Coordinates of C-alpha atoms in Angstrom, one line a residue:
Chain A
M828 CA 128.7 -35.6 -11.6
I829 CA 125.9 -37.2 -14.3
N830 CA 124.2 -37.6 -10.8
K831 CA 124.7 -34.9 -10.1
L832 CA 123.6 -32.8 -13.4
I833 CA 120.3 -35.0 -12.8
T834 CA 119.7 -34.6 -9.1
K835 CA 119.9 -30.8 -10.2
I836 CA 118.0 -30.9 -12.7
Q837 CA 115.2 -33.0 -10.5
K838 CA 115.1 -30.2 -8.3
T839 CA 114.8 -27.7 -10.5
N840 CA 112.5 -29.1 -13.0
A841 CA 114.4 -27.8 -15.7
P842 CA 116.0 -29.5 -18.5
I843 CA 118.2 -26.6 -19.4
V844 CA 122.0 -25.7 -19.6
V845 CA 123.1 -21.7 -20.0
G846 CA 125.2 -21.4 -23.1
L847 CA 127.3 -19.3 -22.0
D848 CA 129.0 -17.9 -25.5
P849 CA 129.4 -13.8 -25.2
M850 CA 130.1 -12.3 -28.0
M851 CA 130.8 -8.3 -28.4
K852 CA 127.8 -7.6 -29.7
F853 CA 125.4 -9.6 -26.8
V854 CA 127.9 -7.0 -24.3
P855 CA 125.5 -4.6 -22.9
E856 CA 127.1 -0.5 -23.5
H857 CA 127.8 0.2 -20.0
I858 CA 129.5 -2.9 -19.3
Q859 CA 131.9 -2.5 -22.3
K860 CA 131.4 1.1 -21.3
A861 CA 133.2 0.5 -17.5
A862 CA 135.7 -2.3 -18.8
F863 CA 137.1 0.4 -21.3
A864 CA 137.9 2.8 -18.5
E865 CA 138.8 0.9 -17.1
Y866 CA 141.6 -1.5 -19.3
G867 CA 141.5 0.8 -22.8
E868 CA 139.7 -1.1 -26.1
T869 CA 142.6 -3.3 -25.6
L870 CA 141.9 -8.1 -25.2
E871 CA 142.4 -7.2 -21.1
G872 CA 139.6 -5.3 -21.9
A873 CA 137.2 -7.8 -23.9
A874 CA 138.0 -10.1 -21.0
E875 CA 136.6 -7.5 -18.3
A876 CA 133.3 -6.8 -20.3
I877 CA 132.5 -10.7 -20.8
W878 CA 133.5 -11.9 -17.5
Q879 CA 131.4 -9.1 -15.5
Y880 CA 129.0 -10.0 -18.3
N881 CA 128.4 -13.2 -17.5
K882 CA 128.6 -12.4 -14.2
G883 CA 125.3 -10.8 -14.4
I884 CA 124.3 -13.7 -16.1
V885 CA 125.1 -16.2 -13.2
D886 CA 123.6 -14.5 -10.4
A887 CA 119.8 -13.8 -12.5
I888 CA 120.0 -17.5 -13.3
Y889 CA 122.2 -19.7 -11.0
D890 CA 119.2 -20.6 -9.1
L891 CA 117.2 -21.7 -12.1
V892 CA 119.2 -24.3 -14.2
P893 CA 121.4 -27.1 -13.3
A894 CA 124.0 -26.4 -15.2
V895 CA 125.8 -24.1 -17.8
K896 CA 128.2 -24.5 -21.0
P897 CA 130.6 -22.0 -21.7
Q898 CA 131.6 -22.5 -25.9
V899 CA 135.7 -22.0 -25.1
A900 CA 136.1 -20.4 -28.6
M901 CA 134.2 -16.8 -27.1
Y902 CA 137.0 -16.7 -25.2
E903 CA 139.5 -18.1 -26.5
Q904 CA 139.1 -15.4 -29.5
F905 CA 140.6 -12.8 -27.0
G906 CA 144.2 -14.6 -26.5
I907 CA 145.2 -15.4 -23.4
P908 CA 142.7 -12.8 -21.3
G909 CA 140.1 -14.3 -23.0
M910 CA 141.4 -17.4 -21.8
I911 CA 141.4 -15.9 -18.0
A912 CA 137.9 -14.9 -18.7
F913 CA 136.6 -18.8 -19.3
K914 CA 138.9 -20.0 -16.7
K915 CA 137.2 -17.3 -13.9
T916 CA 133.5 -18.0 -15.3
V917 CA 134.0 -21.3 -15.0
D918 CA 135.2 -20.9 -11.3
Y919 CA 132.6 -18.9 -10.5
C920 CA 130.0 -21.0 -11.9
K921 CA 131.2 -23.9 -9.2
E922 CA 131.0 -21.5 -6.5
K923 CA 127.8 -21.0 -7.6
D924 CA 127.0 -25.3 -7.7
L925 CA 126.3 -24.8 -11.8
V926 CA 127.0 -28.1 -13.1
V927 CA 130.0 -26.2 -15.6
I928 CA 130.3 -28.3 -19.8
G929 CA 133.0 -27.1 -20.6
D930 CA 132.6 -26.6 -24.6
V931 CA 135.7 -27.5 -26.3
K932 CA 135.1 -30.1 -28.9
R933 CA 138.8 -30.9 -28.7
G934 CA 139.8 -34.7 -29.6
D935 CA 143.3 -36.0 -30.7
I936 CA 145.3 -39.1 -31.1
G937 CA 146.1 -40.8 -27.7
S938 CA 148.9 -39.0 -26.1
T939 CA 147.4 -35.2 -26.6
S940 CA 143.7 -36.2 -26.2
E941 CA 145.1 -37.4 -22.2
A942 CA 146.4 -33.9 -22.5
Y943 CA 143.1 -32.1 -23.1
A944 CA 141.4 -34.5 -21.0
V945 CA 143.8 -33.9 -17.8
G946 CA 143.7 -29.7 -18.7
H947 CA 140.0 -29.4 -18.9
L948 CA 138.8 -32.2 -16.5
G949 CA 141.4 -33.8 -14.5
K950 CA 145.1 -33.0 -12.6
V951 CA 148.0 -32.2 -14.3
K952 CA 151.4 -33.4 -12.2
V953 CA 154.1 -31.0 -11.9
G954 CA 156.6 -32.7 -10.2
S955 CA 155.3 -34.2 -6.9
N956 CA 152.2 -31.5 -7.0
S957 CA 148.9 -32.1 -8.6
F958 CA 146.9 -29.0 -10.4
Y959 CA 143.5 -28.7 -12.2
G960 CA 143.8 -26.8 -15.5
F961 CA 140.5 -25.7 -16.6
D962 CA 138.4 -28.1 -14.4
E963 CA 135.7 -28.1 -16.0
D964 CA 132.6 -31.0 -15.0
F965 CA 132.0 -32.0 -18.1
A966 CA 133.8 -32.0 -21.4
T967 CA 132.7 -31.7 -25.6
V968 CA 134.8 -34.1 -27.5
N969 CA 135.2 -34.5 -31.1
P970 CA 135.2 -38.2 -31.9
Y971 CA 136.5 -38.0 -35.6
L972 CA 139.4 -40.0 -34.5
G973 CA 138.2 -43.1 -33.1
S974 CA 138.6 -44.8 -29.7
D975 CA 142.0 -43.5 -29.5
G976 CA 140.6 -40.1 -28.9
I977 CA 138.5 -40.7 -26.7
K978 CA 139.7 -43.2 -23.8
P979 CA 141.8 -40.7 -22.3
F980 CA 138.8 -38.6 -21.1
T981 CA 137.0 -41.5 -20.1
K982 CA 139.7 -43.0 -18.0
V983 CA 139.8 -39.5 -15.8
C984 CA 136.4 -39.2 -16.5
Q985 CA 136.3 -42.0 -14.3
E986 CA 139.0 -40.7 -11.3
E987 CA 137.9 -37.7 -10.9
G988 CA 134.1 -38.4 -11.8
K989 CA 133.1 -36.4 -13.8
G990 CA 131.9 -36.7 -17.8
I991 CA 132.3 -35.9 -21.6
F992 CA 129.7 -35.0 -24.2
V993 CA 130.4 -36.6 -27.7
L994 CA 129.6 -35.3 -31.3
V995 CA 127.4 -37.5 -32.8
K996 CA 125.2 -35.4 -35.0
T997 CA 125.3 -31.9 -34.8
S998 CA 123.2 -29.4 -35.0
N999 CA 124.3 -27.1 -37.8
P1000 CA 123.0 -26.4 -41.5
S1001 CA 125.8 -28.4 -43.4
S1002 CA 126.4 -31.0 -40.4
G1003 CA 124.8 -34.0 -43.1
E1004 CA 128.2 -33.4 -45.2
F1005 CA 129.5 -36.6 -43.2
Q1006 CA 127.5 -37.3 -40.7
D1007 CA 124.6 -38.3 -42.8
R1008 CA 126.8 -40.4 -45.4
L1009 CA 125.2 -44.3 -45.2
I1010 CA 127.3 -46.8 -44.0
D1011 CA 126.2 -50.0 -45.0
G1012 CA 122.9 -48.5 -45.3
R1013 CA 122.9 -46.1 -41.8
P1014 CA 123.5 -43.0 -41.7
L1015 CA 127.1 -41.9 -40.0
Y1016 CA 125.7 -40.3 -37.2
E1017 CA 123.7 -43.9 -36.2
W1018 CA 127.3 -45.6 -35.9
M1019 CA 128.4 -42.8 -33.6
G1020 CA 125.6 -43.3 -31.2
E1021 CA 126.1 -47.2 -31.4
K1022 CA 130.1 -46.5 -30.9
V1023 CA 128.6 -43.9 -27.7
A1024 CA 126.4 -46.1 -26.1
Q1025 CA 129.1 -48.7 -26.2
W1026 CA 131.5 -46.7 -24.7
G1027 CA 129.5 -45.4 -21.7
A1028 CA 128.4 -49.0 -21.1
E1029 CA 131.5 -49.4 -19.6
C1030 CA 131.2 -45.9 -18.3
M1031 CA 128.3 -46.5 -15.6
P1032 CA 128.6 -44.5 -12.4
G1033 CA 128.3 -46.4 -9.3
S1034 CA 124.7 -45.6 -8.9
G1035 CA 121.8 -44.2 -11.7
S1036 CA 120.8 -45.3 -15.1
Y1037 CA 122.7 -42.9 -17.1
S1038 CA 126.5 -42.9 -18.6
Y1039 CA 128.9 -40.1 -17.6
V1040 CA 129.8 -40.8 -21.8
G1041 CA 127.0 -38.8 -23.3
A1042 CA 126.0 -37.8 -26.6
V1043 CA 125.5 -34.3 -28.4
V1044 CA 122.4 -34.2 -31.1
G1045 CA 121.4 -31.0 -32.3
A1046 CA 117.5 -30.1 -31.8
T1047 CA 117.7 -29.1 -35.6
Y1048 CA 117.4 -32.4 -36.1
P1049 CA 114.4 -33.9 -34.3
E1050 CA 113.4 -37.1 -36.6
Q1051 CA 117.6 -37.7 -36.0
G1052 CA 117.3 -37.5 -32.0
K1053 CA 114.4 -40.0 -32.4
I1054 CA 116.1 -42.9 -33.7
L1055 CA 119.7 -41.4 -31.4
R1056 CA 117.3 -41.5 -28.2
K1057 CA 116.0 -45.1 -28.6
L1058 CA 119.7 -46.9 -30.2
M1059 CA 121.3 -45.1 -27.1
P1060 CA 119.1 -45.5 -23.6
N1061 CA 121.5 -44.8 -20.9
T1062 CA 123.5 -41.9 -22.9
F1063 CA 122.2 -38.2 -21.7
I1064 CA 121.8 -36.0 -25.1
L1065 CA 122.9 -32.4 -24.9
V1066 CA 121.1 -30.9 -26.8
P1067 CA 122.5 -27.9 -28.7
G1068 CA 120.4 -25.8 -31.4
Y1069 CA 117.9 -24.7 -28.9
G1070 CA 116.2 -21.1 -29.8
A1071 CA 117.7 -18.8 -32.2
Q1072 CA 118.9 -21.7 -34.4
G1073 CA 115.4 -22.7 -35.4
G1074 CA 114.7 -25.8 -33.0
K1075 CA 111.0 -25.7 -30.5
G1076 CA 109.6 -27.5 -27.9
A1077 CA 107.7 -29.7 -29.4
D1078 CA 111.2 -30.6 -31.6
L1079 CA 112.4 -31.7 -28.3
V1080 CA 109.8 -34.4 -27.0
H1081 CA 112.4 -37.2 -28.6
F1082 CA 114.8 -36.7 -27.0
F1083 CA 113.7 -37.6 -23.5
N1084 CA 113.1 -41.1 -22.5
E1085 CA 109.7 -41.9 -20.8
D1086 CA 111.7 -41.1 -17.3
G1087 CA 111.6 -37.4 -18.2
L1088 CA 115.0 -37.4 -18.7
G1089 CA 118.3 -38.0 -20.7
A1090 CA 118.5 -35.0 -22.7
I1091 CA 119.2 -31.5 -21.6
I1092 CA 118.3 -28.6 -24.1
N1093 CA 120.8 -26.0 -24.5
S1094 CA 120.3 -22.0 -25.0
S1095 CA 122.7 -19.8 -25.8
R1096 CA 121.7 -16.0 -27.1
G1097 CA 118.1 -17.1 -26.4
I1098 CA 119.1 -16.6 -23.0
I1099 CA 121.9 -14.6 -22.8
A1100 CA 121.6 -11.8 -25.3
A1101 CA 117.0 -12.2 -24.6
Y1102 CA 117.4 -8.6 -24.1
Q1103 CA 117.9 -7.7 -27.5
Q1104 CA 115.1 -9.4 -28.7
E1105 CA 112.1 -7.7 -28.8
K1106 CA 110.1 -9.6 -26.7
Y1107 CA 112.5 -9.0 -23.4
A1108 CA 113.2 -5.2 -24.7
Q1109 CA 111.7 -3.7 -21.6
F1110 CA 114.3 -4.7 -19.7
G1111 CA 116.9 -2.8 -21.6
G1112 CA 121.0 -3.2 -21.7
E1113 CA 120.8 -2.4 -17.5
G1114 CA 118.4 -4.9 -17.1
Y1115 CA 120.0 -7.8 -19.9
A1116 CA 120.4 -10.1 -17.0
D1117 CA 117.0 -10.2 -15.7
A1118 CA 116.0 -10.8 -19.7
S1119 CA 118.0 -13.5 -19.1
R1120 CA 115.9 -14.9 -16.2
A1121 CA 112.8 -14.2 -18.4
A1122 CA 114.0 -16.2 -21.4
V1123 CA 114.9 -19.4 -18.8
L1124 CA 112.0 -19.4 -17.5
D1125 CA 109.8 -19.4 -20.9
M1126 CA 112.0 -22.1 -22.1
Q1127 CA 111.2 -23.6 -19.0
E1128 CA 107.8 -23.2 -19.2
D1129 CA 108.0 -24.4 -23.0
I1130 CA 109.4 -27.6 -22.5
A1131 CA 107.8 -28.8 -20.3
Q1132 CA 104.5 -28.4 -22.2
A1133 CA 105.6 -29.8 -25.0
L1134 CA 106.6 -32.2 -22.6
N1135 CA 103.3 -32.6 -20.5
A1136 CA 101.6 -32.5 -24.5
R1137 CA 103.0 -35.7 -25.5
Chain B
M440 CA 151.6 -18.4 -46.2
I441 CA 151.3 -21.4 -47.9
N442 CA 153.7 -20.3 -50.9
K443 CA 156.4 -19.0 -48.0
L444 CA 156.4 -22.4 -45.9
I445 CA 156.7 -23.6 -50.4
T446 CA 160.4 -20.6 -49.7
K447 CA 161.2 -22.1 -46.9
I448 CA 161.1 -25.8 -47.4
Q449 CA 163.7 -25.3 -51.2
K450 CA 165.6 -23.2 -49.2
T451 CA 166.4 -25.5 -46.1
N452 CA 165.9 -28.7 -48.6
A453 CA 163.9 -29.8 -45.6
P454 CA 159.9 -30.9 -45.8
I455 CA 160.1 -31.2 -42.6
V456 CA 158.6 -29.6 -39.2
V457 CA 159.3 -29.6 -35.8
G458 CA 156.4 -30.9 -33.9
L459 CA 156.4 -28.8 -30.3
D460 CA 154.6 -31.5 -28.0
P461 CA 156.8 -31.1 -24.2
M462 CA 155.7 -33.2 -22.3
M463 CA 157.6 -32.6 -18.6
K464 CA 158.9 -36.1 -18.7
F465 CA 160.7 -35.1 -21.9
V466 CA 162.2 -31.7 -20.0
P467 CA 166.2 -32.8 -18.9
E468 CA 166.1 -32.4 -15.2
H469 CA 168.4 -29.1 -15.6
I470 CA 165.7 -27.0 -16.8
Q471 CA 163.0 -28.2 -15.0
K472 CA 165.7 -27.7 -11.9
A473 CA 165.5 -23.8 -12.9
A474 CA 162.0 -23.2 -13.3
F475 CA 161.0 -25.0 -11.2
A476 CA 163.7 -23.3 -8.0
E477 CA 162.2 -19.6 -9.2
Y478 CA 158.5 -20.7 -9.6
G479 CA 158.2 -23.8 -7.4
E480 CA 156.6 -27.2 -8.5
T481 CA 153.5 -25.3 -9.4
L482 CA 151.8 -24.7 -13.2
E483 CA 154.0 -21.4 -13.5
G484 CA 156.7 -23.5 -12.7
A485 CA 155.8 -26.3 -16.2
A486 CA 155.7 -23.7 -18.0
E487 CA 158.6 -21.6 -17.8
A488 CA 160.4 -24.9 -17.9
I489 CA 158.7 -25.6 -21.3
W490 CA 159.6 -22.1 -22.4
Q491 CA 162.5 -22.3 -21.6
Y492 CA 163.1 -26.0 -22.9
N493 CA 161.0 -24.8 -26.9
K494 CA 163.6 -21.8 -26.5
G495 CA 167.0 -24.3 -26.7
I496 CA 165.1 -26.7 -29.7
V497 CA 164.2 -23.5 -31.3
D498 CA 167.6 -21.9 -31.2
A499 CA 169.0 -25.4 -32.4
I500 CA 167.0 -26.3 -35.1
Y501 CA 165.7 -23.1 -36.8
D502 CA 168.2 -22.6 -39.8
L503 CA 167.9 -26.5 -40.9
V504 CA 163.3 -26.5 -40.9
P505 CA 160.5 -24.4 -42.3
A506 CA 157.9 -24.9 -39.7
V507 CA 157.1 -25.7 -36.4
K508 CA 154.4 -27.2 -35.0
P509 CA 153.6 -27.1 -31.3
Q510 CA 150.3 -29.3 -30.2
V511 CA 148.6 -26.9 -28.5
A512 CA 147.3 -29.3 -25.9
M513 CA 150.7 -29.7 -24.5
Y514 CA 150.4 -26.4 -22.6
E515 CA 146.9 -26.0 -22.5
Q516 CA 147.1 -29.1 -19.9
F517 CA 148.7 -26.7 -17.7
G518 CA 146.5 -24.6 -18.1
I519 CA 146.1 -20.7 -18.2
P520 CA 150.7 -20.9 -17.8
G521 CA 150.6 -23.6 -19.9
M522 CA 148.5 -21.3 -22.2
I523 CA 150.8 -18.2 -22.2
A524 CA 154.3 -21.0 -22.5
F525 CA 152.1 -21.6 -26.2
K526 CA 152.1 -18.0 -27.1
K527 CA 155.1 -17.1 -26.4
T528 CA 156.4 -20.2 -28.5
V529 CA 154.8 -18.9 -31.2
D530 CA 156.1 -15.8 -30.8
Y531 CA 159.4 -16.7 -30.8
C532 CA 159.2 -19.2 -33.6
K533 CA 157.5 -16.5 -35.6
E534 CA 160.7 -14.0 -34.7
K535 CA 162.7 -17.1 -36.4
D536 CA 161.0 -16.5 -39.3
L537 CA 159.3 -20.0 -38.9
V538 CA 156.4 -20.7 -40.0
V539 CA 154.0 -21.7 -37.4
I540 CA 151.6 -24.8 -37.6
G541 CA 149.3 -24.2 -34.4
D542 CA 148.1 -27.9 -34.7
V543 CA 145.0 -27.4 -32.2
K544 CA 142.3 -29.5 -34.3
R545 CA 139.7 -26.8 -33.5
G546 CA 136.1 -27.0 -35.6
D547 CA 132.8 -25.9 -34.9
I548 CA 129.5 -25.2 -36.1
G549 CA 129.7 -21.5 -37.8
S550 CA 129.9 -18.9 -35.5
T551 CA 132.0 -20.8 -33.0
S552 CA 134.4 -21.6 -35.8
E553 CA 134.6 -18.1 -36.6
A554 CA 136.1 -17.2 -33.0
Y555 CA 138.6 -20.3 -33.4
A556 CA 139.7 -18.7 -36.8
V557 CA 139.8 -15.3 -35.5
G558 CA 141.9 -16.4 -32.2
H559 CA 144.4 -18.4 -33.6
L560 CA 144.7 -17.2 -37.3
G561 CA 142.7 -13.4 -37.4
K562 CA 142.4 -10.7 -35.2
V563 CA 139.6 -9.9 -33.4
K564 CA 137.9 -6.7 -32.3
V565 CA 138.0 -4.7 -29.7
G566 CA 135.8 -1.2 -30.2
S567 CA 137.1 0.6 -33.1
N568 CA 141.0 -1.2 -32.5
S569 CA 141.7 -4.9 -33.8
F570 CA 144.0 -7.2 -31.9
Y571 CA 145.6 -11.0 -32.8
G572 CA 144.8 -13.5 -30.1
F573 CA 147.7 -16.1 -30.7
D574 CA 148.3 -15.6 -34.2
E575 CA 149.5 -18.8 -35.6
D576 CA 150.5 -19.0 -39.0
F577 CA 148.2 -21.9 -40.0
A578 CA 145.8 -24.3 -37.7
T579 CA 144.5 -27.7 -38.5
V580 CA 141.2 -27.6 -37.8
N581 CA 138.9 -31.1 -37.2
P582 CA 135.6 -31.1 -40.5
Y583 CA 133.5 -33.2 -39.2
L584 CA 130.5 -30.6 -38.9
G585 CA 131.5 -30.0 -42.3
S586 CA 131.3 -26.6 -44.6
D587 CA 129.9 -24.9 -41.8
G588 CA 133.0 -25.1 -39.7
I589 CA 135.8 -24.8 -42.4
K590 CA 134.4 -21.9 -44.6
P591 CA 134.7 -19.3 -41.3
F592 CA 138.7 -20.5 -41.5
T593 CA 139.1 -20.3 -45.0
K594 CA 137.5 -16.9 -45.1
V595 CA 140.4 -15.6 -42.3
C596 CA 142.6 -17.7 -43.9
Q597 CA 142.1 -15.2 -47.3
E598 CA 142.1 -12.6 -45.4
E599 CA 145.0 -12.6 -43.1
G600 CA 146.9 -14.8 -46.1
K601 CA 147.2 -18.1 -43.9
G602 CA 146.0 -21.1 -44.1
I603 CA 144.6 -24.2 -42.7
F604 CA 145.3 -28.3 -42.3
V605 CA 142.2 -30.4 -42.5
L606 CA 142.0 -33.8 -40.4
V607 CA 141.5 -36.7 -43.8
K608 CA 143.4 -38.9 -41.9
T609 CA 144.8 -39.4 -38.8
S610 CA 147.9 -41.3 -37.8
N611 CA 146.1 -43.2 -35.1
P612 CA 145.8 -46.8 -34.8
S613 CA 141.7 -46.1 -34.0
S614 CA 141.6 -43.8 -37.0
G615 CA 140.0 -46.3 -39.4
E616 CA 136.9 -46.9 -36.6
F617 CA 134.6 -44.2 -38.2
Q618 CA 137.5 -42.7 -41.2
D619 CA 138.1 -46.1 -43.5
R620 CA 134.1 -47.0 -43.5
L621 CA 132.7 -47.5 -47.1
I622 CA 130.6 -44.7 -47.9
D623 CA 129.0 -45.2 -52.1
G624 CA 131.9 -48.0 -51.9
R625 CA 134.7 -45.8 -50.6
P626 CA 136.9 -44.9 -47.1
L627 CA 135.3 -41.4 -45.3
Y628 CA 138.8 -39.9 -45.7
E629 CA 138.8 -40.6 -49.6
W630 CA 135.3 -38.2 -49.4
M631 CA 136.8 -35.6 -46.7
G632 CA 139.9 -36.0 -49.2
E633 CA 138.1 -34.6 -52.6
K634 CA 135.8 -32.2 -49.9
V635 CA 139.4 -30.9 -49.1
A636 CA 140.3 -30.3 -52.8
Q637 CA 137.0 -28.3 -53.6
W638 CA 136.9 -26.7 -50.2
G639 CA 141.2 -26.1 -51.5
A640 CA 140.0 -25.1 -55.3
E641 CA 138.6 -21.8 -53.8
C642 CA 142.0 -21.5 -51.7
M643 CA 144.8 -21.0 -54.6
P644 CA 147.7 -18.0 -53.5
G645 CA 147.7 -15.5 -56.7
S646 CA 151.1 -17.7 -57.5
G647 CA 152.3 -21.4 -56.9
S648 CA 149.9 -24.6 -57.3
Y649 CA 149.5 -25.7 -53.9
S650 CA 146.1 -24.1 -52.3
Y651 CA 146.6 -22.6 -48.8
V652 CA 143.9 -25.2 -47.4
G653 CA 145.8 -28.4 -46.6
A654 CA 144.8 -31.8 -45.3
V655 CA 146.7 -33.7 -42.5
V656 CA 147.2 -37.5 -43.3
G657 CA 149.1 -40.1 -40.9
A658 CA 152.9 -41.4 -42.3
T659 CA 151.5 -44.3 -40.9
Y660 CA 149.1 -45.0 -43.2
P661 CA 151.3 -44.8 -46.4
E662 CA 149.2 -46.7 -48.8
Q663 CA 146.4 -44.0 -48.3
G664 CA 148.4 -41.4 -48.2
K665 CA 149.1 -43.3 -52.6
I666 CA 145.6 -42.6 -52.9
L667 CA 144.9 -39.1 -51.6
R668 CA 148.6 -37.8 -53.0
K669 CA 146.9 -38.2 -56.1
L670 CA 142.7 -36.6 -54.8
M671 CA 144.2 -34.0 -54.2
P672 CA 147.0 -32.7 -56.3
N673 CA 147.1 -29.2 -55.4
T674 CA 146.6 -30.0 -51.7
F675 CA 149.8 -29.7 -49.3
I676 CA 149.9 -32.4 -47.4
L677 CA 151.1 -32.4 -43.1
V678 CA 152.2 -36.0 -42.3
P679 CA 152.1 -36.7 -38.9
G680 CA 153.5 -40.2 -37.5
Y681 CA 156.8 -40.0 -38.9
G682 CA 159.6 -41.8 -36.0
A683 CA 157.9 -42.6 -33.0
Q684 CA 154.2 -43.2 -34.2
G685 CA 156.0 -45.9 -36.4
G686 CA 156.4 -44.0 -40.0
K687 CA 159.5 -44.5 -41.8
G688 CA 161.0 -42.2 -44.5
A689 CA 160.3 -45.4 -47.6
D690 CA 156.7 -44.7 -46.7
L691 CA 156.5 -40.7 -47.2
V692 CA 157.4 -41.0 -50.9
H693 CA 153.8 -41.3 -51.9
F694 CA 152.7 -38.4 -50.7
F695 CA 155.3 -35.9 -52.8
N696 CA 154.2 -35.2 -55.4
E697 CA 156.2 -35.3 -59.0
D698 CA 157.9 -31.9 -57.8
G699 CA 159.4 -33.3 -54.6
L700 CA 157.2 -30.7 -53.3
G701 CA 153.0 -31.2 -51.8
A702 CA 154.0 -32.9 -48.6
I703 CA 155.7 -31.5 -45.3
I704 CA 156.8 -34.2 -42.7
N705 CA 156.2 -34.3 -39.0
S706 CA 158.3 -35.5 -36.5
S707 CA 157.8 -34.4 -32.7
R708 CA 159.3 -36.6 -30.2
G709 CA 161.4 -38.0 -32.4
I710 CA 163.0 -34.9 -32.9
I711 CA 163.0 -33.0 -29.4
A712 CA 163.6 -35.7 -26.8
A713 CA 166.5 -37.0 -29.3
Y714 CA 168.1 -37.3 -26.6
Q715 CA 166.4 -39.5 -24.5
Q716 CA 167.2 -42.2 -27.4
E717 CA 169.7 -44.4 -27.3
K718 CA 171.3 -43.4 -30.7
Y719 CA 171.2 -40.0 -29.4
A720 CA 172.0 -40.6 -26.1
Q721 CA 176.2 -39.3 -25.6
F722 CA 174.7 -35.8 -25.9
G723 CA 172.5 -36.3 -22.4
G724 CA 170.2 -33.8 -20.8
E725 CA 172.1 -30.3 -20.6
G726 CA 173.3 -31.5 -24.6
Y727 CA 169.4 -31.9 -25.9
A728 CA 169.4 -29.8 -27.9
D729 CA 172.2 -30.3 -29.6
A730 CA 170.6 -33.7 -29.6
S731 CA 167.8 -32.5 -31.8
R732 CA 169.7 -30.7 -34.5
A733 CA 171.6 -33.7 -34.9
A734 CA 167.6 -35.9 -35.2
V735 CA 166.7 -32.9 -37.3
L736 CA 169.8 -33.8 -40.2
D737 CA 169.0 -37.2 -40.0
M738 CA 165.6 -37.4 -40.6
Q739 CA 166.1 -34.9 -43.4
E740 CA 168.9 -37.5 -44.4
D741 CA 166.2 -40.0 -44.6
I742 CA 164.0 -38.3 -46.6
A743 CA 166.2 -37.2 -49.1
Q744 CA 167.3 -41.0 -49.5
A745 CA 163.6 -42.1 -50.3
L746 CA 162.7 -39.3 -51.9
N747 CA 166.2 -39.9 -54.5
A748 CA 165.3 -43.8 -54.3
R749 CA 162.0 -43.7 -56.2

């Protein structure tokens, strides 16, 4: 799957992943109204609204980008109906041949991580049958529990030709509270980066030079990204924090390798709620999907300029 | 909710939480057969099997213990039908007046942690209504992202009278890879423990001396537990790893305060799959729930003896 992701990045010339993190406040009024008219102001109504909202965005951008990253929390908050909307979104994006990165940040002790890996990337056995649960292409994983929590994921990835992105240095303001603490003179995120590179070395696909064990490093920490890029030369970096969280195109160049690959930049509300920005206000709520398309094209241009200028 | 948990521990004289972590290999044949007869060997069939299995155990033990801890991964692996079984289990346990600790180990950047907090502990707004998503009483939380990932949970806990348990030192063999690394001469888990105590100090319920921000510390690390107990005097400790993972009654005493409180010990397969152990084999698959009851009583005795002997 990492090779498919790379091929699609090259074909679209867009190292961009669109974060499908629907909040109700992003969903245009006409979509909310239609969903509530059918299901009432219920969890089912909310789930229908976010699903229709997602579908509009996906239809508008699927030819421009290689991948999407639904953040499961935004669905999970609506309980079971929300999880059904998550699954519908994953399936629809795969139909559109988008690579789907499930932003689930799971991670637990061995047998439990195995269940998460099976549920999100692999197949679960039921009697003599087996079934995919959520069936994303990649999942994000939290490494606080160490190798025990990672290995079950890499095992499933190997079997299924899928991949993971392990949290190394997250984009949020307080990420340094633990991740920046010095251990033998080096911050925890560097140790984590080295570990990810080690896990990844055992997880190279048959061809290509990037491992299917990737890393998450926030765009909001470009200096740290520069160091981590060098520490993990064969690791693909998923970079959240562009746009709404403050990361800019120029901040991103160090996340890429000399080959112009090695990073994929996420933008969520900057794209999916573009119509709420002044810059794209002319599209209005009815034109929210076109606004998203315009925002993707602008982001592509911003990144290309930054990469060309280096 | 922390005060309710404490009152129930005192009433049952059992600082025990039963981990409802159903794996298909634990589910007795007669339950699997009945579920598959109705739904086929499908995800729905598996979900029905684990739900019926859980129900049998809950009916057999609900008067003996204060709390249960369903591990969401074991449900999530069965996709949407699994999540429905999770929700049914949560609701049923609450009907039986058990405190429900959702072992979800969520944690993300601020706005995303807020969605998880809302989904698992609080209410989500839909138009002019609001709804509970999964509605557990407590949730476990992964702190790798720092305060940003914790604060949205404590906010919801305060509003809803609920609580969290933050991962400090996990029970698995590789937990030391990062958690034991020394920072300024002290292991990361101690820094984490101090932070949990700080977060907790702002989260004391109106009465009682324990915070509703608890910690997770594995029974498999009794020496570390001893230190953490002292570092976090007002923190309730959720202790996994008893039984199947190797923790013994004698290992547990240091997790408790002088008042005999401050810790709740989890056992999962040691109780829910007791009938598969030689010790409880006479119960057979048909008597699996009675075997679970016997295992709870034995565990209660083991802990009481260890506490009396200190």
